[in-house]
Each structure stands twice: as C-alpha cells, then as structure tokens.
Coordinates of C-alpha atoms in Angstrom, one line a residue:
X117 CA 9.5 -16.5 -84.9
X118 CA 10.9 -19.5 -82.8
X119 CA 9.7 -19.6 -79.6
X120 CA 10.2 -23.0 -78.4
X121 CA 11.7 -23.7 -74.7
X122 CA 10.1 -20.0 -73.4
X123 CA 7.3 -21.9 -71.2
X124 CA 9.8 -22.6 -68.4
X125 CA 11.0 -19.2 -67.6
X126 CA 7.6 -17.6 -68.2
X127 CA 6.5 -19.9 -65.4
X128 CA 9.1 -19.7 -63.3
X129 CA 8.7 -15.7 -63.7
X130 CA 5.3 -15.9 -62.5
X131 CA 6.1 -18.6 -59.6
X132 CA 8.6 -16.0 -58.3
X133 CA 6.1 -13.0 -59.1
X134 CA 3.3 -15.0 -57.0
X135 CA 6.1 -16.2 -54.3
X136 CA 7.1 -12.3 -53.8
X137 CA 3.3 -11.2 -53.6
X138 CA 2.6 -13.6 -51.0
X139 CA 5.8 -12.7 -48.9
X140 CA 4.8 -9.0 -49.2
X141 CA 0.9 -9.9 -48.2
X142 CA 2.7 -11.9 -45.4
X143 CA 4.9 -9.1 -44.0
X144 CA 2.2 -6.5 -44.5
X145 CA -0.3 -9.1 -42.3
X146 CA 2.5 -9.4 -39.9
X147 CA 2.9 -5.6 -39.2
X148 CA -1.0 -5.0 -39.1
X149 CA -1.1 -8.0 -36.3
X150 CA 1.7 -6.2 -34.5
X151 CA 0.2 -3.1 -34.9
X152 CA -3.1 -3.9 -33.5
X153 CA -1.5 -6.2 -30.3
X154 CA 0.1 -2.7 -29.5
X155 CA -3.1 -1.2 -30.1
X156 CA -4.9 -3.6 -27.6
X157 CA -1.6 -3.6 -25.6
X158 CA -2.0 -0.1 -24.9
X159 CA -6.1 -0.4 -24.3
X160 CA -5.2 -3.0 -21.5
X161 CA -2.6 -0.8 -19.9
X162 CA -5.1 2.5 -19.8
X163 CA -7.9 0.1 -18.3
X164 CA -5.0 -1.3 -15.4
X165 CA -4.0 2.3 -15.2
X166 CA -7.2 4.1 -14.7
X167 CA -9.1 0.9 -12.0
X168 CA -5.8 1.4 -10.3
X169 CA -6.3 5.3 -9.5
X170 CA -10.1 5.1 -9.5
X171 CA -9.2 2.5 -6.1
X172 CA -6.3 4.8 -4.9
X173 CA -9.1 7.9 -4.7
X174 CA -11.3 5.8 -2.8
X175 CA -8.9 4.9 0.0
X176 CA -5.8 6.2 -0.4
X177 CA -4.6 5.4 2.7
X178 CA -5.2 1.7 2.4
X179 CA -2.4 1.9 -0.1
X180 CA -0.2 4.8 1.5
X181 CA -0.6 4.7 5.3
X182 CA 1.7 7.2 5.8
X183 CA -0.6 9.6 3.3
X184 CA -1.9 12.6 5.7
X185 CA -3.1 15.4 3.1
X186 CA -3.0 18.3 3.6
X187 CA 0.7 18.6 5.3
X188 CA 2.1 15.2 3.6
X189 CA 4.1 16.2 0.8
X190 CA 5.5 13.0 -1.2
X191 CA 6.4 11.8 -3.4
X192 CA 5.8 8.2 -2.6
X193 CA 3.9 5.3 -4.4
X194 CA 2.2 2.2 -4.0
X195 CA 1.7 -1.0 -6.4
X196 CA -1.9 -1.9 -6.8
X197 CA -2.5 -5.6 -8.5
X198 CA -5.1 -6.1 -10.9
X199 CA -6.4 -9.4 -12.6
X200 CA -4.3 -8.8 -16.2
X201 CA -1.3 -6.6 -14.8
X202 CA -0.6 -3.6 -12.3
X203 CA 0.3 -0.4 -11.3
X204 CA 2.3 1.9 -9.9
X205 CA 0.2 4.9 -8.0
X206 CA 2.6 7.9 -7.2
X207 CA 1.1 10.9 -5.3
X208 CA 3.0 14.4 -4.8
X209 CA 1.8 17.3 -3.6
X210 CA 2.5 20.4 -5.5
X211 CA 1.1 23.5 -3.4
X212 CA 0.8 23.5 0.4
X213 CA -3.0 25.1 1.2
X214 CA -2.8 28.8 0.9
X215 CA -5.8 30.5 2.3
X216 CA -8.9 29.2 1.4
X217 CA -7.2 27.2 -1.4
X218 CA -6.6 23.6 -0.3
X219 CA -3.3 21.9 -1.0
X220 CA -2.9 20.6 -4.9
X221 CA -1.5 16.9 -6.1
X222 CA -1.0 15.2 -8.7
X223 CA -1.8 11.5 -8.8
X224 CA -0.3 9.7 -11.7
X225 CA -0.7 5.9 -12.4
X226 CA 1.2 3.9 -14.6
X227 CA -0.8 0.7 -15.9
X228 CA 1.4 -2.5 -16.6
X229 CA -0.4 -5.2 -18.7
X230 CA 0.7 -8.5 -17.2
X231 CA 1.5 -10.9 -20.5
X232 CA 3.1 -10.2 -23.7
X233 CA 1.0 -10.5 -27.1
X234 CA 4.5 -12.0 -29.0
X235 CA 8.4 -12.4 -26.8
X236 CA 9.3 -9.8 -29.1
X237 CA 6.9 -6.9 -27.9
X238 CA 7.8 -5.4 -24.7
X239 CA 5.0 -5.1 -22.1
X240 CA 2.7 -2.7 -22.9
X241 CA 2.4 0.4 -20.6
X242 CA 0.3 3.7 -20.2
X243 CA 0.3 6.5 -17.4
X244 CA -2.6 8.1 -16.4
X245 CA -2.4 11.5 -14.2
X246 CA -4.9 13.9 -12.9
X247 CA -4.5 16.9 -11.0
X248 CA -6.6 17.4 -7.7
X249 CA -7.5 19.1 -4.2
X250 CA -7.4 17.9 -1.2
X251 CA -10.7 18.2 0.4
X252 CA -11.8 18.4 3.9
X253 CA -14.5 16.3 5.2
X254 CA -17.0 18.9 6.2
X255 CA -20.6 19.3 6.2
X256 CA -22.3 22.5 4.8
X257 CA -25.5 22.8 7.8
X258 CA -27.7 25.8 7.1
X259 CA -27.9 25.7 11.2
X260 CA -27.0 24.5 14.4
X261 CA -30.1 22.8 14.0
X262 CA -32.0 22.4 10.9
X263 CA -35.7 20.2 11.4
X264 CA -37.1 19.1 8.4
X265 CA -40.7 18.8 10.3
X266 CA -40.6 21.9 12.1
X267 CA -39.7 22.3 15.9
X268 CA -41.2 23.2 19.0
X269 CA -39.9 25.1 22.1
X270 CA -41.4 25.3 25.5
X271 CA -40.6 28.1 27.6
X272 CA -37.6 30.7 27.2
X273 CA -34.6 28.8 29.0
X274 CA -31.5 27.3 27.6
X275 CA -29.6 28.2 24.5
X276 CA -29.6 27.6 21.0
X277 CA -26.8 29.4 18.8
X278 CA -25.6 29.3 15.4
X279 CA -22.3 30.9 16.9
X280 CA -19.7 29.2 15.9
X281 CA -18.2 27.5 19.2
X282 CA -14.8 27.1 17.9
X283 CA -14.4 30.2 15.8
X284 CA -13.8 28.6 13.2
X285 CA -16.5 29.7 11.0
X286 CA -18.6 32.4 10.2
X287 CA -22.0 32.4 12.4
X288 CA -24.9 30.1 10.7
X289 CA -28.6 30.2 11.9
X290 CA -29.7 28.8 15.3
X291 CA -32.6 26.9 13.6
X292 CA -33.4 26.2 10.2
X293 CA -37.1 24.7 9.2
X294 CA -39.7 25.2 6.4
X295 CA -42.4 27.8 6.8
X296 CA -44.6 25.2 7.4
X297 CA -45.1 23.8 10.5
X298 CA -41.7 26.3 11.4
X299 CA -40.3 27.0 14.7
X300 CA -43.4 27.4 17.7
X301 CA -41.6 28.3 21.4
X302 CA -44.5 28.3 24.2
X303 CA -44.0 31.3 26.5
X304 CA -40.4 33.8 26.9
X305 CA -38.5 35.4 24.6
X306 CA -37.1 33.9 21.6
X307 CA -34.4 31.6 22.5
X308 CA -32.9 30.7 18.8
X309 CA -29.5 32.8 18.4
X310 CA -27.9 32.8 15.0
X311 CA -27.3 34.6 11.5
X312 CA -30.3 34.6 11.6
X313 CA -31.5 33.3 14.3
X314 CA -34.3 31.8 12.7
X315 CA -34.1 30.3 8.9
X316 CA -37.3 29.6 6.7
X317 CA -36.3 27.3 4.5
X318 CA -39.4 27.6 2.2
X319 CA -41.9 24.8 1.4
X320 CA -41.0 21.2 2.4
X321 CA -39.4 20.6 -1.1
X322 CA -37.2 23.5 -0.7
X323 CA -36.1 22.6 2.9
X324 CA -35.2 19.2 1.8
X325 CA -33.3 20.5 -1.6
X326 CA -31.4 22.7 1.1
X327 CA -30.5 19.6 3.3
X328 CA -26.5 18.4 1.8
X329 CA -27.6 15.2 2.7
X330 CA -28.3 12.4 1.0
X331 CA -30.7 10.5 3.0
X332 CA -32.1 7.5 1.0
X333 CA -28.7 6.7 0.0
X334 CA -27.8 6.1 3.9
X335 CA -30.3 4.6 4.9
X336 CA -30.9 2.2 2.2
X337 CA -28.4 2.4 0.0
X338 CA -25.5 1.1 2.3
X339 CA -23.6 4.9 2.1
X340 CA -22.0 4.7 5.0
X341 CA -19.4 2.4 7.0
X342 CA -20.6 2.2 10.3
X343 CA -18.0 1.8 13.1
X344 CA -20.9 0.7 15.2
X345 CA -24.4 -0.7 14.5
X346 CA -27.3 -0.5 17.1
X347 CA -28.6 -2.4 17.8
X348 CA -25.8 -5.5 17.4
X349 CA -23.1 -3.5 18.6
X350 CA -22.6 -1.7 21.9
X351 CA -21.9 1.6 23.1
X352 CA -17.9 2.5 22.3
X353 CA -16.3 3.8 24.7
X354 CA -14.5 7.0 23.1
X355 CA -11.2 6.6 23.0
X356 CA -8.9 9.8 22.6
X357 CA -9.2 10.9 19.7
X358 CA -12.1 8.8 18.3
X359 CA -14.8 10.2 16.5
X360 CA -16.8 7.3 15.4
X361 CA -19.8 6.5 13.3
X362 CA -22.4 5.0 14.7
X363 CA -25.8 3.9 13.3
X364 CA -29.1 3.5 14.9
X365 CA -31.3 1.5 12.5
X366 CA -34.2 0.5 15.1
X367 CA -38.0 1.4 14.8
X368 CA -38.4 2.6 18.3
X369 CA -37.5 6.2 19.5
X370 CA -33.2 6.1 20.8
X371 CA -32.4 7.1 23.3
X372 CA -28.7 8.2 23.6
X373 CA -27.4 6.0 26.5
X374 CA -24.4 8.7 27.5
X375 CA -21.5 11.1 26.6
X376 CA -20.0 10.8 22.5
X377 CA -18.7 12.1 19.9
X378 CA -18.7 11.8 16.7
X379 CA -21.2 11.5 13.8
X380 CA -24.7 9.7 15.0
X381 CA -26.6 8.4 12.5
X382 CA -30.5 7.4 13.7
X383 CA -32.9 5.7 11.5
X384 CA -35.7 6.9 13.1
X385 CA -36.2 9.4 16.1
X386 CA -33.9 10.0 19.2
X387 CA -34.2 11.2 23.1
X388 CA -31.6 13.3 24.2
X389 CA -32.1 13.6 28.6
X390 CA -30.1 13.4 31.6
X391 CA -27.8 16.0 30.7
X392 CA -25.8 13.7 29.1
X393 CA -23.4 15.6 25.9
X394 CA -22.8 15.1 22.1
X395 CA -20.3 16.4 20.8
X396 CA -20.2 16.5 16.5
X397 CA -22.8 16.1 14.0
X398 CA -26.4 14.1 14.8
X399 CA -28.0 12.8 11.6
X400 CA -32.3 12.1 12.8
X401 CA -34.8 10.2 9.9
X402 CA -37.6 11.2 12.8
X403 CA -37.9 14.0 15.6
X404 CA -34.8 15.1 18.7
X405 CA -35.8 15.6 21.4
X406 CA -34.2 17.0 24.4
X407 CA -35.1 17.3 28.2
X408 CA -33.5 19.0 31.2
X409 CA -29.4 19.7 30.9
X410 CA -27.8 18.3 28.0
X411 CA -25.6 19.9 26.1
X412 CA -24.9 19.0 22.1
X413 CA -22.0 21.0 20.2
X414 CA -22.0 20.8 16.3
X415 CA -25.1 20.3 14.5
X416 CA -28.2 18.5 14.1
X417 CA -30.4 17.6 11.0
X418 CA -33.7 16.3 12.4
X419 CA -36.9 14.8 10.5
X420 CA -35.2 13.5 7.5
X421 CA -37.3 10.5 6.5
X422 CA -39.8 13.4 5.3
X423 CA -37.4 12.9 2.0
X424 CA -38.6 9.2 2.1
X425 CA -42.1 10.4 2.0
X426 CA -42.7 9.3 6.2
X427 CA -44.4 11.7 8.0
X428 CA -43.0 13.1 11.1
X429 CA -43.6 15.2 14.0
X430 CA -42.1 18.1 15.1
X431 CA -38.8 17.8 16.9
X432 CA -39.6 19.2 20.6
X433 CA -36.5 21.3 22.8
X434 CA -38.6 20.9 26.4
X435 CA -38.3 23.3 29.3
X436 CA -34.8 23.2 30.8
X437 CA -31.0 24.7 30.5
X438 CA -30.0 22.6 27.8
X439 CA -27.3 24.0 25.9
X440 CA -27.4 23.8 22.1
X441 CA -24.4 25.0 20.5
X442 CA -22.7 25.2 16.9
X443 CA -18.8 24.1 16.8
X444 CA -17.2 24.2 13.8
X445 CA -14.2 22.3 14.7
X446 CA -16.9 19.4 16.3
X447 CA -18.5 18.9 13.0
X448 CA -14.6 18.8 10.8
X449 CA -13.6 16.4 13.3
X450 CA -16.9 14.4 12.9
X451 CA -16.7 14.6 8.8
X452 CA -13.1 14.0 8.6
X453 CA -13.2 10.3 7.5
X454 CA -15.7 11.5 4.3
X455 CA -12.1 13.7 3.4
X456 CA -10.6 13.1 0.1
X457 CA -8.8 14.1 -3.0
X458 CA -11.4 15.6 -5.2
X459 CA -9.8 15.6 -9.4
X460 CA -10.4 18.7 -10.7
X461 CA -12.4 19.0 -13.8
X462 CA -10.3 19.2 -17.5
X463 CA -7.0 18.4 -15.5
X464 CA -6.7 14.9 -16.4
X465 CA -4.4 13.0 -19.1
X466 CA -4.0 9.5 -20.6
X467 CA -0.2 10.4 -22.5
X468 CA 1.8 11.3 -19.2
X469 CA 5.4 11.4 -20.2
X470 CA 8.2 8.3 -18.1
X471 CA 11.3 8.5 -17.7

C-alpha cells in the first residue's frame, strides 16, 4: 500500500491532540486555583468573622453605646476593622427576661475579607451567629462575710446578718470560715445571724474551693481594671451613681480613709474604724478588721492570700455597734461592670443565612 504524504496529518493530528490536552490541563488548573482562592477566601472571612464577635463579647458597649441588656432590644450593629477585612456585628434580643430566665440574643457577625484573590471573584464573606444570655454581674458569697483564716469576735454587741438588706435574695449565712481556726466570739451571746448563722466551710482546701473567686488571677494576673489604684491614685469622691473599683496593692495594713461604695479590692489586710460605711462588696488577701460604729452592707471575703500559700491571721470584729449587713442589691450594683453576654453552649453556627 501507498502511503506516502500521511506524515503531515499524523503530526498535525497529534499537535492538535497535545494542544487540546494542554488547554484541558489548563482549564482544569484554572478551576482548582479558583476553587481553592474561594476556599481560602471563605477561611479568611470565618477568621474576620469570629475576632470580630470574640471583641464584641468582651465590650460590647465599646462598639454599641447605646447597648443596655437586659431592656435594650435591637436590632442595631456596629463595624469592627480588622487587619485583612471587617465586620458587621448585629445584636437583637429575642426574649425579654422571664423569671429567673435572663433575656436571650442572638449576635451574628458577618466577616468581610478586605482584597480579592482575582477582579473576577467577589469578596469573600461568612456569618458567624451564636445565641446567648444576658448575664448579670453578680457574685455568688456563701455569707455576708466569709474569712478564709477564721474570725474573732469580742463581746456580744453589734450585728452581723446574712439577711438579705435589700430583699432581694434569699438569706445566706452571717459568717462563713473553715473548721479550723472557725469563728471564736469572747463573751455574750452569739452575734452571727444568717441561714445559718454560722457556715463551716470544711478544711482550708474546701473553704478556698468554696470561695468564687479567683484570687491569683487579681492579684497577679492583671484580672481586673482598676478605676483607682492606691496607692498612685486618690480617694474618689463617689459620684451618683458610681460604684467604682478600687485597688489597694500596698504591704501595710489599709485603712479605709471614709464613706464608698463599690467593689474594694486590698492586696493585703484592711482597718475598718471611725464609723465610717461601705457599701458593696470588699475583696481582703489578709485580715478586716473593724472597731467602734461602722457600718458595711454587701459582703466581705477576708484572708484570701491563704490561696497564695501566705499565712494569715484571723480577721478580728472588736467590741462595738458596728453594723454588718448583707445587701443584695449593694453587691449587683458592685458586680455590674463584670455583666455580659454569656453564648450558650451548642447554639453557635459558621453558615448563617444573608439576605
């Protein structure tokens, strides 16, 4: 058989055989690329999305002044920037508090990534949304006044109640302290008025587990956001309305210069004389102790640098009319600025539907 001249096509077969392989391998590259940029598009946009509502939770009125949980309602939002994008925050309240259930929101964010991966993409985007509660700023005191390192009474005068001043509440104990050294009142009946009116918190370890408060992580960990430092900063003057935080960190023994409010944080241990009043929540790393008319209403946590492993004395209540009183309402007011929205567990989701 002739075959002569069939070298030419057969090559030019294969040339477009090869040519069409290649454009295929090209357009099959292309979509992979585009597929993953979406891919890491999409990454991006959850990371924006998720910063952005981690930092909402953690002040939300930084971003929404007008947000006042638990009577705000919404909807409203607020545009957080990040380094690669942004978001939009939006906050809406679903159920107003009904009984001891607090009021429900949602909190959706909606991540942005700020640059395109090609001009033909659009810019990638992914809502994150979690349902939670708002809650209170409140602090769960076993008693009116709970000593880590025991407590000591003289005499039968003055009052100290677990009745809650406010009626908000139902009555807590008057003292609380472990077995050991426990409550010791020299001479008179027993002044401590409560349910009950005495607690034993068990050994020291138990008294501390009992304790909602985390002391190391105040005193040395930074916890807190002091409104006022002592000593650097002076006495404030109580404003309406004002329920500051104030921190003692000196070695010496406080002494509380006059009338507050609020929630008093001492490093070490404070004097409490002249009939001078607290009102709100007292935070001790070392003794109280109190002498002649003074009056405190909320609750007290004394000797709490026995979690530090510092020993401490006893926290002494002297002879005289003070006036030791639980109040409710003294110590929400006090704990209101550690309030928040708290997510609720298995409520969360990364594929929120827009519109």
């Amino acid at each position: 058989m002739n075959r002569t001249g069939s070298a030419l096509p057969l090559a030019l077969l294969l040339v477009l055989i090869i040519s069409l392989l290649a454009g295929s391998a090209f357009v099959l590259l292309g979509s992979e690329r585009r597929v993953a940029d979406q891919q890491e598009g999409q990454v991006d946009a959850y990371a924006i999305a998720r910063s952005a509502y981690d930092r909402f939770l953690a002040n939300p009125v930084q971003y929404l002044p007008a947000f006042a949980p638990p009577a705000w309602t919404g909807p409203d939002s607020a545009r957080i920037d990040m380094a690669n994008g942004h978001a939009w925050v939006m906050v809406q309240r679903l159920r107003a508090p009904m009984g001891s259930d607090p009021a429900m929101y949602v909190v959706r964010s909606r991540g942005v990534r700020g640059r395109r991966m090609a001009p033909t993409l659009p810019f990638a985007e992914r809502i994150f949304a979690q349902y939670a509660q708002w809650q209170p700023g409140s602090l769960s005191a076993p008693a009116l006044w709970t000593s880590l390192s025991g407590m000591h009474k003289n005499g039968g005068s003055g009052t100290i109640s677990g009745v809650d001043a406010c009626g908000m509440s139902a009555p807590v104990a008057g003292v609380a302290v472990p077995d050991v050294p426990g409550y010791v009142q020299g001479g008179g009946a027993s002044v401590p008025d409560g349910a009950p009116p005495i607690l034993a918190l068990g050994t020291a370890a138990q008294a501390a587990a009992a304790v909602p408060v985390d002391w190391d992580a105040i005193v040395n960990g930074g916890a807190l956001s002091p409104d006022v430092t002592i000593p650097g900063g002076a006495w404030p003057a109580f404003p309406a309305g004002a329920w500051p935080l104030i921190y003692v960190n000196q070695a010496s023994e406080f002494s509380l210069p006059g009338d507050g409010r609020g929630l008093l944080v001492v490093r070490n241990g404070l004097s409490i004389t002249g009939g001078h009043r607290w009102d709100g929540i007292i935070l001790a790393g070392g003794a109280v102790n109190t002498n002649g008319s003074v009056r405190v209403q909320g609750a007290i946590i004394s000797g709490l640098n026995v979690t530090l492993g510092i020993s401490v004395g006893p926290s002494d209540i002297v002879n005289g009319p003070s006036v030791l009183v639980y109040d409710g309402c003294a110590v929400a007011n006090a704990a209101a600025r550690f309030a928040g929205l708290a997510p609720l567990r298995n409520a969360g989701t990364d594929n929120w539907p827009s519109y």
